[in-house]
XYZ file of C-alpha atoms in Angstrom:
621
model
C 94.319 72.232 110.150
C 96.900 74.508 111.088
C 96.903 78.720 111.916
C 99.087 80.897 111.971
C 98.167 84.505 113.140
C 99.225 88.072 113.906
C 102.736 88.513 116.091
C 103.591 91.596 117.897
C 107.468 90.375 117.248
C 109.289 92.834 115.335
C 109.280 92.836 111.686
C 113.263 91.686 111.285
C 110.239 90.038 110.305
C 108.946 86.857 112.036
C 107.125 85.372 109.417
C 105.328 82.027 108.947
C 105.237 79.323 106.316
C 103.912 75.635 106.632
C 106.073 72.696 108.062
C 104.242 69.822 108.499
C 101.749 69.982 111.281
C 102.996 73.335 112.330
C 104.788 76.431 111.182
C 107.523 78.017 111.518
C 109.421 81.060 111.706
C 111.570 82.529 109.085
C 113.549 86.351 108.436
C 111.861 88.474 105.271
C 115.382 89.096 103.842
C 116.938 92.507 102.600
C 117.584 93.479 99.244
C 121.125 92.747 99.248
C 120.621 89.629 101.723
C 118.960 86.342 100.732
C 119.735 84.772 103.651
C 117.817 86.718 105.699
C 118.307 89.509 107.985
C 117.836 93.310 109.634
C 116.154 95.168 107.523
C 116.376 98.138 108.467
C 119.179 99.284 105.788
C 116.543 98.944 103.413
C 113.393 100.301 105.513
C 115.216 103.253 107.263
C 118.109 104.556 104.925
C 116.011 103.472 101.107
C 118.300 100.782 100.834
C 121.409 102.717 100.927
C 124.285 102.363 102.934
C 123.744 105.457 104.929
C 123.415 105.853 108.790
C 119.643 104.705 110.134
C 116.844 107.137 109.628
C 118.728 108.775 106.734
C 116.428 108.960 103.268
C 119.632 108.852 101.092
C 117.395 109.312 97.988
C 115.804 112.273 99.113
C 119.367 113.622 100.628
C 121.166 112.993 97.104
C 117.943 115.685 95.718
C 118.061 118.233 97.646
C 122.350 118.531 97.556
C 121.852 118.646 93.616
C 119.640 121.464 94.347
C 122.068 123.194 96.907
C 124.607 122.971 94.019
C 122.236 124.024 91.145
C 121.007 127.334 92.867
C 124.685 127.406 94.659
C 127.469 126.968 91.924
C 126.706 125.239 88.444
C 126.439 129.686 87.563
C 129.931 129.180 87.494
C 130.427 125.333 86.987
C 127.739 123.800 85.851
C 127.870 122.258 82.336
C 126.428 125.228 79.929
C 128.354 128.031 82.089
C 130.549 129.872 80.651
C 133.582 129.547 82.798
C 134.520 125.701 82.448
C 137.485 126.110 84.528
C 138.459 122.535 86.204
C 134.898 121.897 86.848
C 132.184 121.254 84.774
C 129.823 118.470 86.382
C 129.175 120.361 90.014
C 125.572 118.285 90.143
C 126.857 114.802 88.514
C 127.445 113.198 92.521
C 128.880 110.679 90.468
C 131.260 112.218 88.635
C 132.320 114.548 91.959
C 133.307 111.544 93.628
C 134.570 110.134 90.559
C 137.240 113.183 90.601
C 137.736 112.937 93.905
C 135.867 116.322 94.853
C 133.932 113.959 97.108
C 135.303 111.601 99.297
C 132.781 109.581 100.643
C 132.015 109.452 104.524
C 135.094 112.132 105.085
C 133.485 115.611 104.378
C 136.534 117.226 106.058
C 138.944 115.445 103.237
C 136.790 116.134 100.375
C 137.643 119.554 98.289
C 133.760 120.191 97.459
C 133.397 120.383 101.705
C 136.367 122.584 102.303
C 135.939 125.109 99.772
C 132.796 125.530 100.685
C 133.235 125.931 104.366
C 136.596 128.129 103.861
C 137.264 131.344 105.860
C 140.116 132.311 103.375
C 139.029 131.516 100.166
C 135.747 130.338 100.516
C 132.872 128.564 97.063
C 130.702 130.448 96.592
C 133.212 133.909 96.509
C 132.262 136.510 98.204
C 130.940 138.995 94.945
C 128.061 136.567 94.975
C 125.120 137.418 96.820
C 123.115 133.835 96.141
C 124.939 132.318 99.048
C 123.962 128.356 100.702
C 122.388 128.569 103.942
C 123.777 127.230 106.839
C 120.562 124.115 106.406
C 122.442 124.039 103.115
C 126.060 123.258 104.095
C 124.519 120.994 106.415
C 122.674 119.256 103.832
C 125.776 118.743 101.717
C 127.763 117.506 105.352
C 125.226 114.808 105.432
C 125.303 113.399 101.985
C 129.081 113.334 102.099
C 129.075 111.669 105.179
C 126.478 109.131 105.526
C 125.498 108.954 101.560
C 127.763 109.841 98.741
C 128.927 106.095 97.032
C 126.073 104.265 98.712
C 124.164 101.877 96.647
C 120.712 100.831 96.958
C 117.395 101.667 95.646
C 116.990 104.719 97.954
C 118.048 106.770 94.841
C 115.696 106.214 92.418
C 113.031 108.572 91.436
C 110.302 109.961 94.042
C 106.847 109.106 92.310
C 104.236 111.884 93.793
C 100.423 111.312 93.595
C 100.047 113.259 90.695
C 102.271 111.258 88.542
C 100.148 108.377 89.978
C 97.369 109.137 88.844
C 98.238 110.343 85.796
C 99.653 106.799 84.976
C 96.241 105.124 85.343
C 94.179 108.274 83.709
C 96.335 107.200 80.642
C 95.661 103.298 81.885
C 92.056 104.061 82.025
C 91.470 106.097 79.034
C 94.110 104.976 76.708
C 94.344 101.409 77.102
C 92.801 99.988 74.137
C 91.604 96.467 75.975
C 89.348 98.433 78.222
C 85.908 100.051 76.769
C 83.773 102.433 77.973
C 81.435 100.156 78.645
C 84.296 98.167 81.095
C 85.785 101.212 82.688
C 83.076 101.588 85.577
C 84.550 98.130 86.963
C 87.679 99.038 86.779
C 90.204 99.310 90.125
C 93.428 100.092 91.422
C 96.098 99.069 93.824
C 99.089 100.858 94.552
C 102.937 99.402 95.854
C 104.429 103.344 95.228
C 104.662 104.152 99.044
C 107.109 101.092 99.299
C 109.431 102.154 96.421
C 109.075 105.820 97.716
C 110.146 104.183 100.913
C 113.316 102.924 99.362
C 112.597 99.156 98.787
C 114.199 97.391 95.788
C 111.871 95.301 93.151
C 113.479 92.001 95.158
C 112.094 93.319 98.515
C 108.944 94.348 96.938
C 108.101 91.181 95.099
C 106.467 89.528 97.835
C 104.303 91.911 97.974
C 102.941 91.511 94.650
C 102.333 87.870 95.351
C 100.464 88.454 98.639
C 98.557 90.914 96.087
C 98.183 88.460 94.005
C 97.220 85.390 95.787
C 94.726 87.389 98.456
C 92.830 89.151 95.595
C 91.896 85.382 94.213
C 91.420 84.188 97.907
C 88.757 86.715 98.001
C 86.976 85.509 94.608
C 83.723 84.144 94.151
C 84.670 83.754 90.314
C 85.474 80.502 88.743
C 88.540 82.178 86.777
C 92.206 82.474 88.549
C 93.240 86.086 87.393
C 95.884 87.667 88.157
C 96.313 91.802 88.618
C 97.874 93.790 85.752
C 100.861 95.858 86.115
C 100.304 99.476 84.413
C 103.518 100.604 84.838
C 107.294 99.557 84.324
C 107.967 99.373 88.163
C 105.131 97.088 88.234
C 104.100 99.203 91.196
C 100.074 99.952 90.159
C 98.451 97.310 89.470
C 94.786 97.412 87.526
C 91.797 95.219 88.415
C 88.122 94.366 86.679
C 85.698 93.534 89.396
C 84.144 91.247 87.357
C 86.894 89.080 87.757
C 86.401 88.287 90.621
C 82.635 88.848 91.470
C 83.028 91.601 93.177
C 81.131 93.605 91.086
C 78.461 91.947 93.073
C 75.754 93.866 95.636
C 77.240 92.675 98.931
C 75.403 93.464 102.671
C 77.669 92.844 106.074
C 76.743 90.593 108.745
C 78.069 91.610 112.357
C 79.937 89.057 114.437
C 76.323 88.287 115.829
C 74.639 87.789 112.766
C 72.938 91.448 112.542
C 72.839 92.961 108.965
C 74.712 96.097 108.736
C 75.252 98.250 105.678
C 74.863 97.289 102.349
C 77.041 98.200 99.450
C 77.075 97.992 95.431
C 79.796 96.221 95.085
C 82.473 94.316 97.220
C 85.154 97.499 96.597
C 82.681 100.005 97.824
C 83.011 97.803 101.124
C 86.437 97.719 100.708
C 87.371 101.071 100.394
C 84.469 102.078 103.599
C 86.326 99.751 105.727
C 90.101 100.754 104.627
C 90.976 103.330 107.001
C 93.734 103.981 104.456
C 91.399 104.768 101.729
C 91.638 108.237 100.015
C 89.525 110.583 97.573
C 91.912 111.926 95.311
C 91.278 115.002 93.302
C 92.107 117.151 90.779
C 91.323 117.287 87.162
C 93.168 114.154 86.339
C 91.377 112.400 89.291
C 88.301 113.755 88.339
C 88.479 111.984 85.254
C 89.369 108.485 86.440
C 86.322 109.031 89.504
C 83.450 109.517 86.569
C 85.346 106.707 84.529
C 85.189 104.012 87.377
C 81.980 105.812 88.687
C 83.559 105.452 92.475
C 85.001 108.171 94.473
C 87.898 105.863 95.675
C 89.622 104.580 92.569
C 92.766 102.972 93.852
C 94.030 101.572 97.467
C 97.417 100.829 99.339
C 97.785 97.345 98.553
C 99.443 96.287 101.853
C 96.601 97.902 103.714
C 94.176 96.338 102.028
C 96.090 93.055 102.502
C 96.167 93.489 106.603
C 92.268 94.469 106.402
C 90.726 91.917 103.765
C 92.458 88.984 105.138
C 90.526 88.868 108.662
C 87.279 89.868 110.000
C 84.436 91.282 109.530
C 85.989 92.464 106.041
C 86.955 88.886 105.084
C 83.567 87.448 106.337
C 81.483 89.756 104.409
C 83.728 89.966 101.058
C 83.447 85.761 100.531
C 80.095 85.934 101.884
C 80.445 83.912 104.517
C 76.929 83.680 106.493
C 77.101 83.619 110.158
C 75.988 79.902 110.745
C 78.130 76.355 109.665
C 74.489 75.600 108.731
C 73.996 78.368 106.394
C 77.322 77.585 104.574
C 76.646 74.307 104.120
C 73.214 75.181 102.441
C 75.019 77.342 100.287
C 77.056 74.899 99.058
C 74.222 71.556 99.061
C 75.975 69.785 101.183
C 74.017 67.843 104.275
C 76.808 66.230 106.353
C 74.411 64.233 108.716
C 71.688 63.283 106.690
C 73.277 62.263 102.885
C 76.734 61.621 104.064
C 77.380 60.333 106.992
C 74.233 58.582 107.403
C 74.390 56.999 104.093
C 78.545 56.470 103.937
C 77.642 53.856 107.021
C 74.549 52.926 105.253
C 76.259 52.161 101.981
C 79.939 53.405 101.601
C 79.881 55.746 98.524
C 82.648 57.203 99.533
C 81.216 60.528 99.305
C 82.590 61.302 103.199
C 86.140 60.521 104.611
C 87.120 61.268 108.265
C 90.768 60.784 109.914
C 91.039 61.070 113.777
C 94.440 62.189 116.226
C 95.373 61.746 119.580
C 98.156 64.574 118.569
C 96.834 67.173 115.993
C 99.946 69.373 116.552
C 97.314 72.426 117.047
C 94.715 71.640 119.457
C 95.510 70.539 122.814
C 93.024 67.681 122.873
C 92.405 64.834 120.304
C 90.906 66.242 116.853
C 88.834 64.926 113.706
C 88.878 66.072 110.250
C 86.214 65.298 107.846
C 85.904 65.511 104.400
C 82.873 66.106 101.869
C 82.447 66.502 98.292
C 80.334 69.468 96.542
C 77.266 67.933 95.151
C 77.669 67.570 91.550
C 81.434 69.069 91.614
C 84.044 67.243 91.713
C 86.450 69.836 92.003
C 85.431 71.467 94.557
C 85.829 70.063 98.707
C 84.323 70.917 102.294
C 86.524 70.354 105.168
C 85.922 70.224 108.768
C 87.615 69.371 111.379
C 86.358 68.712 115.565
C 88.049 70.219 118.289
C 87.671 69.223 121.822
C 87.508 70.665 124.827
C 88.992 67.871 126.747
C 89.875 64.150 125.642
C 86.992 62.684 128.477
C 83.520 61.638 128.077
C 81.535 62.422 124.894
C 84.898 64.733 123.542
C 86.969 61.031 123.407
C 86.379 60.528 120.054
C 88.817 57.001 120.398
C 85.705 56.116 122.441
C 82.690 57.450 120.657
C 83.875 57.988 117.268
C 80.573 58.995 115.019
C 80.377 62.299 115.105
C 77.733 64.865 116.884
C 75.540 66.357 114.528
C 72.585 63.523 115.470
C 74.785 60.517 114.227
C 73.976 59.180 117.614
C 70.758 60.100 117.913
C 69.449 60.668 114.699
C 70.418 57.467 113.152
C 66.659 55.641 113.175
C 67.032 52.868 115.449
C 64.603 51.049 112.589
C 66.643 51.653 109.465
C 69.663 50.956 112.164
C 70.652 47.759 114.145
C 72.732 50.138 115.934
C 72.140 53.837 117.868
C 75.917 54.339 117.815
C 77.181 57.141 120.536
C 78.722 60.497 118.477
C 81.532 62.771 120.263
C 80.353 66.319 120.889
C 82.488 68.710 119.875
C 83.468 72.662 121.448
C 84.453 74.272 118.133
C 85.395 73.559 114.360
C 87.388 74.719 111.411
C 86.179 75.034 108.242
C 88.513 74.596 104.698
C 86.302 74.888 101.229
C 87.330 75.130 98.120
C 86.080 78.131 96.449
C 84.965 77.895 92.612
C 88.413 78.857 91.122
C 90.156 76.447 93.458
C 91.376 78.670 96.037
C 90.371 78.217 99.625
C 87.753 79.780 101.855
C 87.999 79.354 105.823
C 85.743 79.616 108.468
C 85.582 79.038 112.654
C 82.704 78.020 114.717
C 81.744 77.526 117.962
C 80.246 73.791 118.939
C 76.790 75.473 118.046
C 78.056 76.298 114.945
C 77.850 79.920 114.906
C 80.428 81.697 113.146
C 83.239 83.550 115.025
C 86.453 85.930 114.369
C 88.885 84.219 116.670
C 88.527 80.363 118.000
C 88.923 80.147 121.702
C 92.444 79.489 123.001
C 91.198 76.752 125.106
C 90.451 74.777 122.189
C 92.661 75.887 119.277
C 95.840 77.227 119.408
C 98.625 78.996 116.891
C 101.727 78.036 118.537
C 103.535 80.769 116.355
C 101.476 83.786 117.681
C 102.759 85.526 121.198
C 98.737 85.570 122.112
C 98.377 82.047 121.095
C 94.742 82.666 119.243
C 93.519 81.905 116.150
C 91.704 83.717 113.363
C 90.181 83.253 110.745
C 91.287 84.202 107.316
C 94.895 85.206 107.887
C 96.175 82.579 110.600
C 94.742 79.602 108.014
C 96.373 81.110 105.179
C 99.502 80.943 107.002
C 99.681 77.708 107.416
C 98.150 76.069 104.642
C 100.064 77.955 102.055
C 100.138 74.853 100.078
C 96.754 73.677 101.022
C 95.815 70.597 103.553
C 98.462 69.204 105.356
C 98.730 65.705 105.671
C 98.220 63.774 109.371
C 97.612 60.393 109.503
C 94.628 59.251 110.915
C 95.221 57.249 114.105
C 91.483 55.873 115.091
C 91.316 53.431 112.144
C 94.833 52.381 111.886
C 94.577 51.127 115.998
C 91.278 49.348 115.018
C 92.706 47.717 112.613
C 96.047 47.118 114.237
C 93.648 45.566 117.471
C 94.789 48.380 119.706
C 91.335 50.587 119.801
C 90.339 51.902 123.227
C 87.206 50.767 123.316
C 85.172 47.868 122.831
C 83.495 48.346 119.354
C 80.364 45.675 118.737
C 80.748 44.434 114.475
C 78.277 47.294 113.383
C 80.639 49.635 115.260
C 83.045 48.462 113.467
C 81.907 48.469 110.201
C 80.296 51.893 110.492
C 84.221 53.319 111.845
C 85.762 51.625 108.682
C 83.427 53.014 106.431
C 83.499 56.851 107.812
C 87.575 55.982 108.545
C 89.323 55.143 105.722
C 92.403 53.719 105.554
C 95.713 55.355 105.320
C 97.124 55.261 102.423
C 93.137 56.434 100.856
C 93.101 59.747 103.553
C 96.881 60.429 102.050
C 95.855 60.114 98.733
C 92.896 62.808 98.981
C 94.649 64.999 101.163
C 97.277 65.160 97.948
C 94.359 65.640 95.328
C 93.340 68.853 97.148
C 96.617 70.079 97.838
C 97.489 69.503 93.723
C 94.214 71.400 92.819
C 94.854 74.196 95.627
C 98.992 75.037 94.537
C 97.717 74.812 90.907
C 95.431 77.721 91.398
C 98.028 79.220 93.217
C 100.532 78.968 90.071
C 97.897 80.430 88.052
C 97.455 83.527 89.998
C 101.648 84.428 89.738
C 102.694 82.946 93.333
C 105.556 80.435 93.892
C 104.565 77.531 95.522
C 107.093 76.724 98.589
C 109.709 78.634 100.174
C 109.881 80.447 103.811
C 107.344 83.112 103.041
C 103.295 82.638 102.847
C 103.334 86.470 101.190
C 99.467 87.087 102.487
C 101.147 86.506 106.307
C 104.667 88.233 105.333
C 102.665 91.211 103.844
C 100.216 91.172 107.279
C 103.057 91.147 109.972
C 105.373 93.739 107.841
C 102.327 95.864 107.643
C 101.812 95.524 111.404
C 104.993 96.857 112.318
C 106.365 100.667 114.144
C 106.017 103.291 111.378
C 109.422 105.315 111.134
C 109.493 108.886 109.622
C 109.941 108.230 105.987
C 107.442 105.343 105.917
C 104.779 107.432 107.361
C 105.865 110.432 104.570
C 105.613 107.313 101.790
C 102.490 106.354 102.899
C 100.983 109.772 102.874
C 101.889 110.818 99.955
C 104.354 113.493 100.842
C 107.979 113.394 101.134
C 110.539 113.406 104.305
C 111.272 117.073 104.415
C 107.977 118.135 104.005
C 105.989 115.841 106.595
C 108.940 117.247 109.461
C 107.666 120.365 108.581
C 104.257 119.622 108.641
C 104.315 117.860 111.735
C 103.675 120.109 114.022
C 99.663 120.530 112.477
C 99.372 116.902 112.735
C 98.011 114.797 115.743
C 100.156 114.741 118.861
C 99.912 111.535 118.464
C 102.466 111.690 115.720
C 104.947 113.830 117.399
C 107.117 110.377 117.836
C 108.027 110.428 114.115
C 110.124 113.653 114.563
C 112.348 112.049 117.212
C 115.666 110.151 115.874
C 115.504 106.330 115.388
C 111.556 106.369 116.887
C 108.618 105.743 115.005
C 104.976 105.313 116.224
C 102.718 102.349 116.658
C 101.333 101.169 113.512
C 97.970 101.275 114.934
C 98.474 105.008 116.359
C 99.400 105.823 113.034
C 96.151 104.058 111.347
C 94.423 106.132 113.875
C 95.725 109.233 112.612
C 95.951 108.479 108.940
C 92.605 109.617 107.825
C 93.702 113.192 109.977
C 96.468 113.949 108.061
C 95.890 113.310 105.066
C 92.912 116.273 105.264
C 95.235 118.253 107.023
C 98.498 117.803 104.508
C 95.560 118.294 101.985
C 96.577 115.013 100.101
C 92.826 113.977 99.328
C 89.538 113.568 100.966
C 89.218 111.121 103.782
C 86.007 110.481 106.460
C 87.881 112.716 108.944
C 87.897 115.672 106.627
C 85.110 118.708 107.523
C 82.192 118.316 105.600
């Protein structure tokens, strides 16, 4: 298998997709850019053309309200002198007429008159006159925004129109009953268009949306999120779908049981530090609707959370021992598989070996099991090593720890064959609607977060380190990746290391299969794996995993009008608000600067009490 995990590299955004035993890196491309690139026209300026750290969208709005309150008295469309103008707060049409030349506020007639000592706009009978934050607001536009395209334009959707778009989803949707409406959920994309994204740039995040919320089903069903909007930015939800409408308990990295919730989005939303309690009559409605307090959830957040531990341990119910798993699923590897695939060869058990696995340092096994009684569903493990000497050369001792050499009974067996021990595994299973599930363990098989360095290691993170969840999405984006076994093909080729006796021998050839067989089932799960895939909405291919593209953009500095986006406020309003917030957040006032996006997580909870957006664990009691 092969990881990929968190970077620290700036979002310009390294991002990783599978090539062949490895990944690599690719750029998330801009709106207006397909072959990659900076990004920050798009992030900083709403995908205008404007100057870095300008919100041209927001900058457009308030110069048609300097105007309104300013001079459409005199020239505004219903006044009653027309004279030469008539369209003072169409921007368009200004710079369509040449009032406005864009970038050159000192050529542009709008500018001059309005800054004129002799005969200055407004005249001087009227007493509604712009302030000087005014002119400069209009300066700004001119220069750095008027005739920019983008997306950083379009409307600003606050939280009230939010939520009044699923109240009417909720309530008014004729497909969901009373009866359904208590497993009903919510995620939200709005902070990204706020932010100034285009559909193109946000797309990706849909199909990280997508393809996680099936990664994280116990369901048989592929189902893909609903759209409730035309912006396709909410996106509705039935926990049923899924089986998350399931009790579900946590289990600590050390196997203690923590809390225990009623269903998998109550543990959701208690471990989302982005998670809000909305209120307000029209949220008021939607909480006794869904019966939760926390309705709806930043999708991207909820992307960077679910996708790695504890959250994506305890949503797939993944038990803290290999052993425990396997019981889950009925599968024995030892005793009815390995055992009896030397025994007999019922091909219920296929293994491959490498001297080069292209991940771990040291040679490497995968192995392969069927689910009892399901033959669409597959276990795969694979045996890392902590060096290539002694009982870790599998070239040398080839059957396997788990007791194959000792727990093979010398009197149903001519032959006590020697088994490699192993330091650590990774786990691949297919989950019931053909997804995959992942887990790491040590060589005792207890479950862990990260796999140690020494063993395993993600060439395309800056750390190095694996973990679970999110660095094997990354790289198996279109399922197992193919290797070709080397053990058997050298036996067969005479060029084994070691001296094998004719049970040896026969045992290797019937755990190792050939080739060509190993290809051909590595295929079968791949085909079953990118069909579920293409059933949940998600191209199969291309440079960007979205689960990993939506993780590292997520991961990335928070600039001024991301932070405003993603609390639910707008520009202006969070620089004046600043001040009440955490020190911690002073950064975001500062030109071109942003914060840390874990300083901001940090904070998050804070100010959203304090810019009284909702109701968040940091608020008083």
């Amino acid at each position: 298998m092969t990881f990929t995990t968190r970077l620290t590299t700036p979002l310009v955004a390294l991002l990783v997709a599978l090539a062949g035993a490895g990944c690599k890196t690719v750029v998330l491309p801009s709106s207006d850019d397909d072959s990659g690139g900076d990004t920050s026209g798009a992030g900083s300026t709403g995908g205008s053309t404007g100057e870095p750290g300008v919100n041209c969208g927001e900058l457009a709005a308030n110069t048609i309200s300097v105007l309104e309150a300013n001079c459409a008295k005199c020239h505004g469309a219903d006044s009653a002198a027309l004279g030469s103008i008539n369209y003072i707060t169409n921007l368009d049409a200004l710079i369509k007429n040449g009032k406005v030349v864009p970038g050159d506020p000192n050529n542009s007639p709008i500018w001059r008159r309005l800054t004129s000592t002799d005969a200055p706009m407004p005249p001087p009978s009227e007493t509604t006159r712009p302030s000087d934050g005014d002119v400069s607001t209009i300066e700004r536009w001119i220069g750095q925004c008027a005739g920019a395209t983008g997306c950083g334009d379009q409307p600003w959707m606050g939280r009230e129109e939010v939520i009044n778009l699923i109240r009417n989803d909720l309530l008014n949707t004729q497909e969901i009953s009373a009866d359904a409406r208590p497993f009903i959920r919510y995620f939200s994309l709005v902070h990204l268009y706020n932010y100034g994204w285009c559909d193109d740039q946000i797309e990706v995040y849909r199909h990280g949306l997508y393809k996680l919320v099936n990664s994280l089903s116990q369901d048989t069903k592929i189902v893909q999120p609903k759209a409730i909007d035309k912006d396709r930015l909410l996106f509705r939800v039935d926990l049923r779908d899924y089986n998350w409408d399931r009790p579900v308990t946590e289990i600590g990295g050390n196997g203690a049981v923590g809390d225990s919730f009623k269903d998998v989005w109550e543990l959701i939303a208690d471990n989302d530090p982005y998670a809000i309690e909305f209120e307000g009559d029209s949220a008021a409605d939607v909480k006794n609707a869904t019966q939760t307090r926390v309705f709806l959830l930043q999708a991207d957040a909820f992307l960077n959370f679910a996708s790695q531990p504890p959250l994506y341990h305890d949503i797939l119910g993944i038990p803290f021992t290999r052993k425990e798993l396997e019981k889950q699923f009925g599968i024995d590897p030892l005793e009815n598989n390995i055992i009896e695939e030397i025994k007999t060869d019922p091909d219920r058990v296929a293994r491959a070996a490498f001297h080069d696995s292209g991940v771990s340092e040291n040679h490497r096994v995968i192995e392969r099991h069927d689910f009892p009684d399901n033959s669409n569903r597959v276990y795969w493990i694979s045996y890392d090593f902590a060096s290539n000497a002694g009982d870790a050369n599998v070239f040398v001792r080839p059957f396997g720890n788990s007791g194959v050499a000792d727990g093979l009974d010398p009197n149903d067996q001519p032959e006590v064959f020697d088994g490699f021990k192993e330091a650590g595994s990774e786990i691949i299973f297919s989950l019931p609607n053909g997804m995959q599930g992942y887990m790491v363990v040590q060589g005792n098989g207890n479950r862990l977060d990260e796999a140690p360095i020494a063993i395993v290691q993600d060439k395309n993170a800056e750390d190095g380190i694996v973990r679970n969840g999110i660095s094997c999405m990354g790289c198996h984006s279109s399922g197992m990746i193919g290797k070709e076994d080397d053990l058997r093909w050298e036996i067969d080729q005479g060029e084994g290391e070691a001296d094998f006796t004719q049970d040896e021998l026969d045992a290797i050839r019937a755990l190792y299969p050939a080739r060509e067989e190993m290809n051909s089932l590595l295929k079968l799960d791949g085909d079953r794996f990118n069909l579920a895939v293409q059933n949940a909405g998600v191209p199969i291919g291309g440079d960007k995993e979205p689960i990993v593209t939506v993780f590292l953009a997520f991961d990335e500095d928070v600039e001024i009008r991301r932070a405003a986006a993603e609390l639910w406020t707008t520009e202006s309003t969070l620089r004046e608000k600043l001040g009440e917030l955490s020190p911690d957040l002073d950064d975001l006032g500062k030109a071109a600067t942003g914060v840390r996006r874990d300083v901001f997580t940090e904070a998050y909870a804070d100010a959203i009490c304090r810019l009284k957006v909702g109701v968040t664990k940091a608020c008083p009691k």
